CSV table of C-alpha atoms in Angstrom, one decimal:
chain,number,residue,atom,x,y,z
A,61,MET,CA,135.0,56.6,23.0
A,62,GLY,CA,132.5,54.2,23.3
A,63,THR,CA,129.2,53.7,21.5
A,64,PRO,CA,126.4,56.5,21.2
A,65,ARG,CA,124.7,55.2,24.1
A,66,GLU,CA,127.2,54.9,26.2
A,67,ARG,CA,128.7,58.6,25.3
A,68,PHE,CA,124.9,60.0,25.8
A,69,LEU,CA,124.6,58.4,29.2
A,70,SER,CA,128.1,59.6,30.0
A,71,GLU,CA,127.5,63.0,29.2
A,72,LEU,CA,124.0,62.9,30.8
A,73,ARG,CA,125.5,61.4,34.2
A,74,ALA,CA,127.9,64.6,34.1
A,75,LYS,CA,125.1,66.9,34.0
A,76,LEU,CA,122.3,65.7,36.6
A,77,HIS,CA,122.4,67.1,39.6
A,78,CYS,CA,120.6,64.5,41.7
A,79,GLN,CA,122.3,61.8,43.4
A,80,GLY,CA,121.4,58.2,44.7
A,81,ARG,CA,118.6,56.6,43.4
A,82,GLY,CA,117.3,59.3,41.7
A,83,ARG,CA,119.9,59.6,39.6
A,84,ARG,CA,120.3,55.9,39.0
A,85,ASP,CA,116.6,55.9,38.2
A,86,VAL,CA,116.7,58.5,35.4
A,87,LEU,CA,120.1,57.1,34.0
A,88,ASP,CA,118.4,53.3,33.9
A,89,GLU,CA,115.4,54.9,32.4
A,90,LEU,CA,116.9,56.6,29.6
A,91,GLU,CA,119.2,53.4,28.8
A,92,GLN,CA,116.2,51.6,28.7
A,93,HIS,CA,114.6,54.2,26.1
A,94,ILE,CA,117.6,53.4,23.8
A,95,LEU,CA,117.8,49.7,24.3
A,96,ASP,CA,114.1,49.4,23.6
A,97,ALA,CA,114.4,51.6,20.4
A,98,VAL,CA,117.4,49.4,19.4
A,99,GLU,CA,115.6,46.1,20.0
A,100,ALA,CA,112.6,47.5,17.6
A,101,GLY,CA,115.0,47.8,15.2
A,102,GLU,CA,116.3,51.2,14.9
A,103,ASP,CA,119.8,52.7,14.6
A,104,GLU,CA,121.3,53.5,18.1
A,105,ARG,CA,123.0,56.6,16.6
A,106,ALA,CA,119.3,57.8,15.2
A,107,VAL,CA,117.7,57.0,18.4
A,108,VAL,CA,120.3,58.8,20.6
A,109,GLY,CA,119.8,61.5,18.4
A,110,ARG,CA,115.7,62.0,18.3
A,111,ILE,CA,116.3,62.1,22.2
A,112,GLY,CA,117.5,65.4,22.0
A,113,ASP,CA,120.0,67.9,23.3
A,114,VAL,CA,121.7,66.3,26.5
A,115,ALA,CA,121.9,70.0,28.1
A,116,LEU,CA,118.5,70.5,27.6
A,117,LEU,CA,117.2,67.4,28.9
A,118,ALA,CA,119.6,67.4,32.0
A,119,ARG,CA,118.3,71.0,32.8
A,120,ALA,CA,114.7,69.8,32.3
A,121,LEU,CA,115.2,66.6,34.7
A,122,ASN,CA,117.1,68.8,37.2
A,123,ALA,CA,114.2,71.3,37.2
A,124,GLU,CA,112.0,68.2,37.9
A,125,VAL,CA,114.0,67.3,40.9
A,126,ALA,CA,114.3,70.7,42.3
A,127,ARG,CA,110.6,71.1,42.4
A,128,ASP,CA,109.7,67.8,44.2
A,129,ARG,CA,112.3,68.8,46.8
A,130,THR,CA,110.4,72.2,47.3
A,131,GLU,CA,107.5,70.7,47.8
A,132,ARG,CA,108.6,68.0,50.1
A,133,ARG,CA,110.2,71.2,51.8
A,134,LEU,CA,106.6,72.9,51.8
A,135,ILE,CA,105.2,70.2,53.6
A,136,ALA,CA,107.9,69.9,56.4
A,137,LEU,CA,107.7,73.5,56.8
A,138,THR,CA,104.0,73.7,56.9
A,139,ALA,CA,103.9,71.1,59.7
A,140,VAL,CA,106.4,72.9,61.7
A,141,VAL,CA,104.7,76.4,61.7
A,142,SER,CA,101.4,74.9,62.4
A,143,ALA,CA,102.8,72.8,65.3
A,144,ALA,CA,104.3,76.1,66.5
A,145,LEU,CA,101.1,78.0,66.4
A,146,VAL,CA,99.5,75.4,69.0
A,147,ALA,CA,102.6,75.8,71.3
A,148,THR,CA,102.1,79.5,71.5
A,149,ALA,CA,98.7,79.3,72.5
A,150,LEU,CA,97.2,82.4,74.3
A,151,PRO,CA,96.3,81.4,77.9
A,152,LEU,CA,93.1,83.0,78.4
A,153,SER,CA,90.0,82.2,81.0
A,154,VAL,CA,87.3,80.5,79.6
A,155,ARG,CA,84.7,82.2,81.6
A,156,GLN,CA,86.1,85.7,80.2
A,157,HIS,CA,86.0,84.5,76.8
A,158,SER,CA,83.2,82.3,75.6
A,159,HIS,CA,82.0,81.9,72.0
A,160,LEU,CA,85.2,83.4,70.7
A,161,TRP,CA,85.2,80.5,67.8
A,162,ALA,CA,81.7,81.1,66.8
A,163,TRP,CA,80.7,83.1,63.6
A,164,SER,CA,77.4,84.5,62.5
A,165,ALA,CA,76.8,81.7,60.1
A,166,SER,CA,77.0,77.9,61.3
A,167,MET,CA,80.1,77.8,59.2
A,168,PRO,CA,82.6,80.1,58.0
A,169,GLY,CA,83.6,80.9,54.4
A,170,THR,CA,82.1,80.2,51.0
A,171,ALA,CA,81.6,77.2,49.0
A,172,ALA,CA,84.8,75.7,47.6
A,173,THR,CA,86.2,72.6,45.8
A,174,ALA,CA,88.9,71.3,48.2
A,175,PRO,CA,91.8,69.7,46.4
A,176,ALA,CA,92.2,66.0,46.7
A,177,ILE,CA,95.1,66.1,49.3
A,178,ALA,CA,92.7,68.4,51.8
A,179,LEU,CA,89.9,65.7,51.3
A,180,SER,CA,92.2,63.0,52.1
A,181,ALA,CA,93.2,64.9,55.2
A,182,ALA,CA,89.5,65.5,56.1
A,183,ASN,CA,88.7,61.8,55.7
A,184,ALA,CA,91.7,61.2,58.1
A,185,ALA,CA,90.9,63.7,60.7
A,186,GLY,CA,87.1,62.7,60.7
A,187,VAL,CA,85.9,66.1,59.1
A,188,ASP,CA,82.8,65.9,57.0
A,189,THR,CA,84.2,66.9,53.3
A,190,ASN,CA,80.8,67.9,52.3
A,191,SER,CA,81.3,70.7,55.1
A,192,LEU,CA,84.5,72.4,53.8
A,193,ARG,CA,84.5,75.9,52.8
A,194,GLU,CA,87.1,78.3,51.6
A,195,VAL,CA,87.8,80.8,54.8
A,196,VAL,CA,90.7,83.0,52.8
A,197,ALA,CA,92.7,82.7,49.7
A,198,GLY,CA,96.4,83.7,49.5
A,199,ARG,CA,99.2,83.0,47.3
A,200,THR,CA,102.5,81.0,46.8
A,201,ALA,CA,105.4,81.8,44.4
A,202,ARG,CA,103.9,78.7,42.3
A,203,GLY,CA,99.9,79.4,42.8
A,204,SER,CA,97.6,79.7,45.5
A,205,SER,CA,96.9,78.8,49.1
A,206,ALA,CA,93.7,78.3,51.1
A,207,VAL,CA,92.7,78.1,54.6
A,208,LEU,CA,89.6,75.6,54.4
A,209,ALA,CA,86.9,75.2,57.4
A,210,GLY,CA,85.0,72.1,58.1
A,211,ARG,CA,83.0,70.5,60.6
A,212,ASP,CA,84.0,67.1,62.6
A,213,ALA,CA,81.6,64.6,64.2
A,214,SER,CA,81.5,66.7,67.6
A,215,GLY,CA,80.5,69.6,65.9
A,216,ARG,CA,83.7,71.6,66.2
A,217,VAL,CA,85.2,73.8,63.3
A,218,CYS,CA,88.6,72.5,62.1
A,219,PHE,CA,90.8,74.1,59.7
A,220,THR,CA,93.5,73.2,57.2
A,221,TYR,CA,95.9,74.8,55.1
A,222,THR,CA,96.7,74.0,51.3
A,223,ALA,CA,99.1,75.3,49.0
A,224,ASP,CA,99.4,74.3,45.2
A,225,THR,CA,97.1,71.4,45.9
A,226,ALA,CA,100.4,69.6,47.0
A,227,VAL,CA,99.9,70.6,50.7
A,228,ALA,CA,97.5,70.0,53.1
A,229,SER,CA,98.5,70.5,57.1
A,230,LEU,CA,96.8,68.4,59.6
A,231,TYR,CA,93.3,69.8,60.8
A,232,ARG,CA,93.2,72.1,63.7
A,233,CYS,CA,89.8,72.3,65.8
A,234,VAL,CA,88.4,75.1,67.8
A,235,GLU,CA,85.6,74.9,69.9
A,236,SER,CA,82.8,77.6,70.5
A,237,GLY,CA,84.5,79.0,73.5
A,238,ASP,CA,88.0,77.7,73.1
A,239,PRO,CA,90.1,79.9,74.8
A,240,ALA,CA,93.3,78.6,73.5
A,241,LYS,CA,94.5,80.7,70.5
A,242,ALA,CA,94.0,84.3,69.6
A,243,VAL,CA,94.9,83.8,65.9
A,244,LEU,CA,95.2,80.1,64.1
A,245,LEU,CA,98.2,80.8,62.0
A,246,PHE,CA,99.7,78.7,58.8
A,247,ALA,CA,102.7,79.5,56.6
A,248,SER,CA,104.6,77.9,53.8
A,249,ARG,CA,108.1,79.0,52.4
A,250,GLY,CA,109.9,78.0,49.7
A,251,GLY,CA,113.7,78.6,48.2
A,252,ALA,CA,116.2,76.7,46.6
A,253,THR,CA,117.8,75.5,49.9
A,254,SER,CA,116.1,75.5,53.7
A,255,GLN,CA,118.9,78.2,54.2
A,256,SER,CA,117.8,80.4,51.6
A,257,VAL,CA,114.0,81.1,52.0
A,258,VAL,CA,113.0,83.5,48.8
A,259,TRP,CA,109.2,83.5,49.5
A,260,THR,CA,106.7,83.1,52.5
A,261,SER,CA,103.1,82.8,52.5
A,262,VAL,CA,101.0,83.4,55.5
A,263,SER,CA,97.4,82.7,56.2
A,264,GLY,CA,95.0,82.3,59.1
A,265,VAL,CA,91.8,83.0,60.9
A,266,ALA,CA,91.5,85.1,64.0
A,267,ARG,CA,89.4,84.7,67.2
A,268,ALA,CA,86.2,86.9,67.5
A,269,ASP,CA,87.9,89.3,69.9
A,270,VAL,CA,90.6,90.3,67.7
A,271,ALA,CA,89.9,93.5,66.1
A,272,GLY,CA,93.4,94.0,64.3
A,273,LEU,CA,96.2,92.2,63.1
A,274,LYS,CA,99.9,94.2,62.7
A,275,LEU,CA,102.5,92.4,60.7
A,276,ARG,CA,106.2,93.5,61.3
A,277,ARG,CA,108.5,92.9,58.6
A,278,SER,CA,112.4,92.2,58.6
A,279,ASP,CA,113.0,95.4,57.3
A,280,GLY,CA,111.1,97.2,60.1
A,281,GLY,CA,108.1,98.1,58.2
A,282,GLU,CA,104.8,97.3,59.8
A,283,ARG,CA,101.3,96.3,57.9
A,284,ASP,CA,98.1,96.1,59.4
A,285,LEU,CA,96.6,92.8,58.0
A,286,SER,CA,92.5,93.3,57.0
A,287,LEU,CA,90.1,90.7,58.4
A,288,ASN,CA,87.6,89.3,55.7
A,289,PRO,CA,84.1,88.8,56.8
A,290,TRP,CA,85.2,84.9,58.2
A,291,ARG,CA,88.1,86.9,60.3
A,292,GLY,CA,90.6,85.3,57.7
A,293,PHE,CA,93.8,87.0,56.4
A,294,THR,CA,96.7,86.6,54.3
A,295,TYR,CA,100.0,87.8,53.5
A,296,TYR,CA,102.8,87.0,50.8
A,297,ALA,CA,106.2,88.1,50.6
A,298,ASP,CA,108.8,87.6,48.0
A,299,SER,CA,111.7,89.8,49.0
A,300,LEU,CA,114.0,89.5,52.0
A,301,ALA,CA,112.7,93.1,53.1
A,302,ALA,CA,109.1,92.0,53.3
A,303,MET,CA,109.6,88.7,54.9
A,304,PRO,CA,107.3,88.5,58.0
A,305,ARG,CA,109.0,88.9,61.7
A,306,GLN,CA,106.2,88.9,63.8
A,307,LEU,CA,102.5,88.9,64.0
A,308,VAL,CA,100.7,90.9,66.8
A,309,ALA,CA,96.8,90.5,67.5
A,310,TYR,CA,94.9,93.7,69.0
A,311,ALA,CA,91.4,93.9,70.7
A,312,ALA,CA,89.2,96.4,69.9
A,313,ASN,CA,90.6,98.7,72.8
A,314,GLY,CA,93.8,98.6,71.6
A,315,ARG,CA,94.9,96.0,74.1
A,316,GLU,CA,97.6,93.6,72.7
A,317,LEU,CA,96.2,89.8,72.7
A,318,GLY,CA,99.2,88.0,71.7
A,319,GLU,CA,102.4,88.0,69.1
A,320,PHE,CA,103.8,85.2,67.4
A,321,ASP,CA,107.2,85.6,66.3
A,322,PHE,CA,108.0,84.1,62.8
A,323,ASP,CA,111.7,83.9,63.6
A,324,GLY,CA,110.9,81.6,66.3
A,325,ALA,CA,108.9,79.2,63.9
A,326,ASN,CA,111.3,76.9,62.6
A,327,SER,CA,112.8,76.1,66.2
A,328,ARG,CA,109.2,76.0,67.6
A,329,ARG,CA,110.1,79.0,69.7
A,330,GLY,CA,106.7,81.4,69.3
A,331,GLN,CA,106.4,84.2,72.0
A,332,VAL,CA,103.3,84.9,73.6
A,333,ARG,CA,102.5,87.9,75.8
B,97,MET,CA,110.5,68.9,15.5
B,98,ARG,CA,107.4,69.1,13.8
B,99,GLY,CA,104.5,70.2,15.6
B,100,GLY,CA,106.6,70.3,18.7
B,101,GLU,CA,106.0,74.0,19.8
B,102,ALA,CA,102.2,73.4,19.5
B,103,LEU,CA,102.5,69.7,21.4
B,104,LYS,CA,104.1,71.5,24.4
B,105,GLY,CA,101.1,73.0,25.6
B,106,HIS,CA,98.8,69.6,25.3
B,107,LEU,CA,101.8,67.2,26.0
B,108,ASP,CA,100.4,66.1,29.4
B,109,MET,CA,97.0,65.4,28.0
B,110,LEU,CA,98.6,63.3,25.0
B,111,LEU,CA,100.9,61.4,27.6
B,112,LEU,CA,97.9,60.5,29.9
B,113,ALA,CA,95.8,59.3,26.7
B,114,ALA,CA,98.8,57.1,25.7
B,115,VAL,CA,98.9,55.2,28.9
B,116,GLU,CA,95.1,54.9,29.1
B,117,ALA,CA,95.0,51.8,27.3
B,118,GLY,CA,97.4,50.1,29.5
B,119,ALA,CA,101.1,50.7,31.3
B,120,ALA,CA,103.5,51.7,28.9
B,121,HIS,CA,107.3,52.5,29.2
B,122,GLY,CA,109.0,55.3,28.0
B,123,TYR,CA,110.1,54.3,24.5
B,124,ALA,CA,106.5,52.6,23.7
B,125,ILE,CA,104.8,55.9,24.6
B,126,SER,CA,107.0,58.2,22.9
B,127,ALA,CA,106.7,55.8,19.8
B,128,HIS,CA,102.6,55.8,20.0
B,129,LEU,CA,102.8,59.8,20.1
B,130,ARG,CA,104.6,59.4,16.6
B,131,SER,CA,102.8,56.7,15.2
B,132,SER,CA,99.2,57.5,16.2
B,133,SER,CA,99.8,61.4,15.0
B,134,GLU,CA,100.8,60.2,11.9
B,135,GLY,CA,104.2,61.9,12.4
B,136,VAL,CA,102.5,65.2,13.1
B,137,PHE,CA,104.1,65.4,16.5
B,138,ASP,CA,107.9,64.3,16.2
B,139,LEU,CA,109.1,66.2,19.1
B,140,ALA,CA,112.7,64.9,20.7
B,141,ASP,CA,112.1,61.9,22.5
B,142,GLY,CA,113.8,63.2,25.8
B,143,THR,CA,111.1,65.7,26.1
B,144,ILE,CA,108.7,63.3,27.5
B,145,TYR,CA,110.5,62.1,30.5
B,146,PRO,CA,110.3,65.4,32.7
B,147,ALA,CA,106.7,65.7,31.9
B,148,LEU,CA,106.1,61.6,32.9
B,149,HIS,CA,108.0,62.6,36.1
B,150,ARG,CA,105.9,65.7,36.7
B,151,LEU,CA,102.9,63.4,36.0
B,152,GLU,CA,103.9,61.1,38.4
B,153,ARG,CA,104.8,63.3,40.9
B,154,GLY,CA,101.3,64.7,40.6
B,155,GLY,CA,99.7,61.4,41.1
B,156,TYR,CA,98.3,61.5,37.5
B,157,ILE,CA,100.4,58.2,36.7
B,158,LYS,CA,102.1,55.9,38.8
B,159,GLY,CA,105.6,54.6,37.9
B,160,ARG,CA,106.5,50.9,38.6
B,161,TRP,CA,110.2,49.4,38.3
B,162,THR,CA,110.3,46.0,37.3
B,163,ALA,CA,113.5,43.8,36.4
B,164,THR,CA,113.7,41.5,33.5
B,165,GLY,CA,116.6,39.9,32.2
B,166,GLY,CA,118.7,41.8,34.1
B,167,ARG,CA,117.4,45.3,32.8
B,168,ARG,CA,115.4,47.4,35.0
B,169,ARG,CA,112.2,48.8,33.2
B,170,LYS,CA,109.9,51.4,34.5
B,171,THR,CA,106.2,51.6,33.0
B,172,TYR,CA,103.7,54.3,33.9
B,173,ALA,CA,100.1,53.6,34.6
B,174,LEU,CA,97.1,55.9,34.7
B,175,THR,CA,95.7,56.6,38.0
B,176,LYS,CA,92.1,57.2,38.8
B,177,LYS,CA,93.0,60.9,39.5
B,178,GLY,CA,94.9,60.8,36.1
B,179,GLU,CA,91.5,59.5,34.4
B,180,ARG,CA,90.0,62.7,35.9
B,181,LEU,CA,92.2,64.9,34.7
B,182,LEU,CA,92.5,63.4,31.1
B,183,SER,CA,88.3,63.6,30.9
B,184,SER,CA,88.6,67.1,32.0
B,185,GLN,CA,91.2,68.1,29.3
B,186,ARG,CA,89.6,66.1,26.8
B,187,ARG,CA,86.3,68.1,27.4
B,188,ASP,CA,88.0,71.3,27.2
B,189,TRP,CA,90.0,70.4,24.0
B,190,ASP,CA,86.9,69.4,22.4
B,191,ALA,CA,85.1,72.9,23.2
B,192,PHE,CA,88.4,74.8,22.1
B,193,GLN,CA,88.5,72.7,19.0
B,194,ARG,CA,84.6,73.4,18.3
B,195,GLY,CA,85.3,76.9,18.8
B,196,VAL,CA,88.4,77.2,16.2
B,197,ARG,CA,86.6,75.4,13.5
B,198,ALA,CA,83.6,77.9,14.0
B,199,VAL,CA,85.5,80.8,13.9
B,200,LEU,CA,87.6,79.3,10.8
B,201,SER,CA,84.4,78.4,8.9
B,202,ARG,CA,83.0,81.9,9.4
B,203,ALA,CA,86.4,83.3,8.0
B,204,SER,CA,86.5,81.4,4.8
């Protein structure tokens, strides 16, 4: 049967979902707790009893491991989607489209308190942290997301995407007259596994010649996304039917400026017309 | 589990305060919570570990493993980010406490 400590650790070991080093760390830490208490003169059985219900403890520890995995996946997916967008740059003539990434004010957005991770990313990218402003705020399953704008030493406006203060994408910089992108798009997703995404949050900022954005959903429905005064937009879905399938950008005369295929994001294959 | 339910909402702040004076391991942190609250906060010791892991993941405390006498020990220390959070939570708590006291004193 073993000692109370051995029985406790055996039961905890059986209920933990994590593997490898994480599992060993949790078990070592709880064993250390019991041994420290016994060394301090406490009765082992009482110490084990005071730790509480093993099933509840294992459930809480498993939940923390799951949250950690989700956050790590968010970082990876955000990087994938923003990289995919760069690959889907819309080719237009520079001569025909000057000042497309300019705003009436010197910087788009409203004053914002950037999360620490966005400040670190700004320092790494040479973006002035004092210039950071919030262009659009969105939501995620766990909280909020935001597209932030800042200015780098060359005077370019650069954008980053943050989610739940734990994720910040690399800064993407645009220049006045940069014809490369009709829409700068960021996304984060979450789910129990990488194959079962249960929510998606999409946010971005559009070029000055984009007059409208239409989002096509996985159930075939369509939704017009409104642009705020800084041409920011956001969309959130937490049902399979509402998951974004495609984003299409239109000019004021109805001409299609480009489209982004979300199904292709994971394989880095956006489609552009 | 006296004070357990009331404590849960403030557990993060109390854990940060428990490691403010210096790095400590899990048992020392739980013993500190019990003794410094004069026994008012007596929740299941296991409760602190998921909270410590969450604070560590958020960068508010830093965990460090050492090996002594063939045993691995993990201690937690407050980070600069944790210091800022603790300071902010202390201010919020002081304001909350003042508000409750004011209401209670007028009601009596």
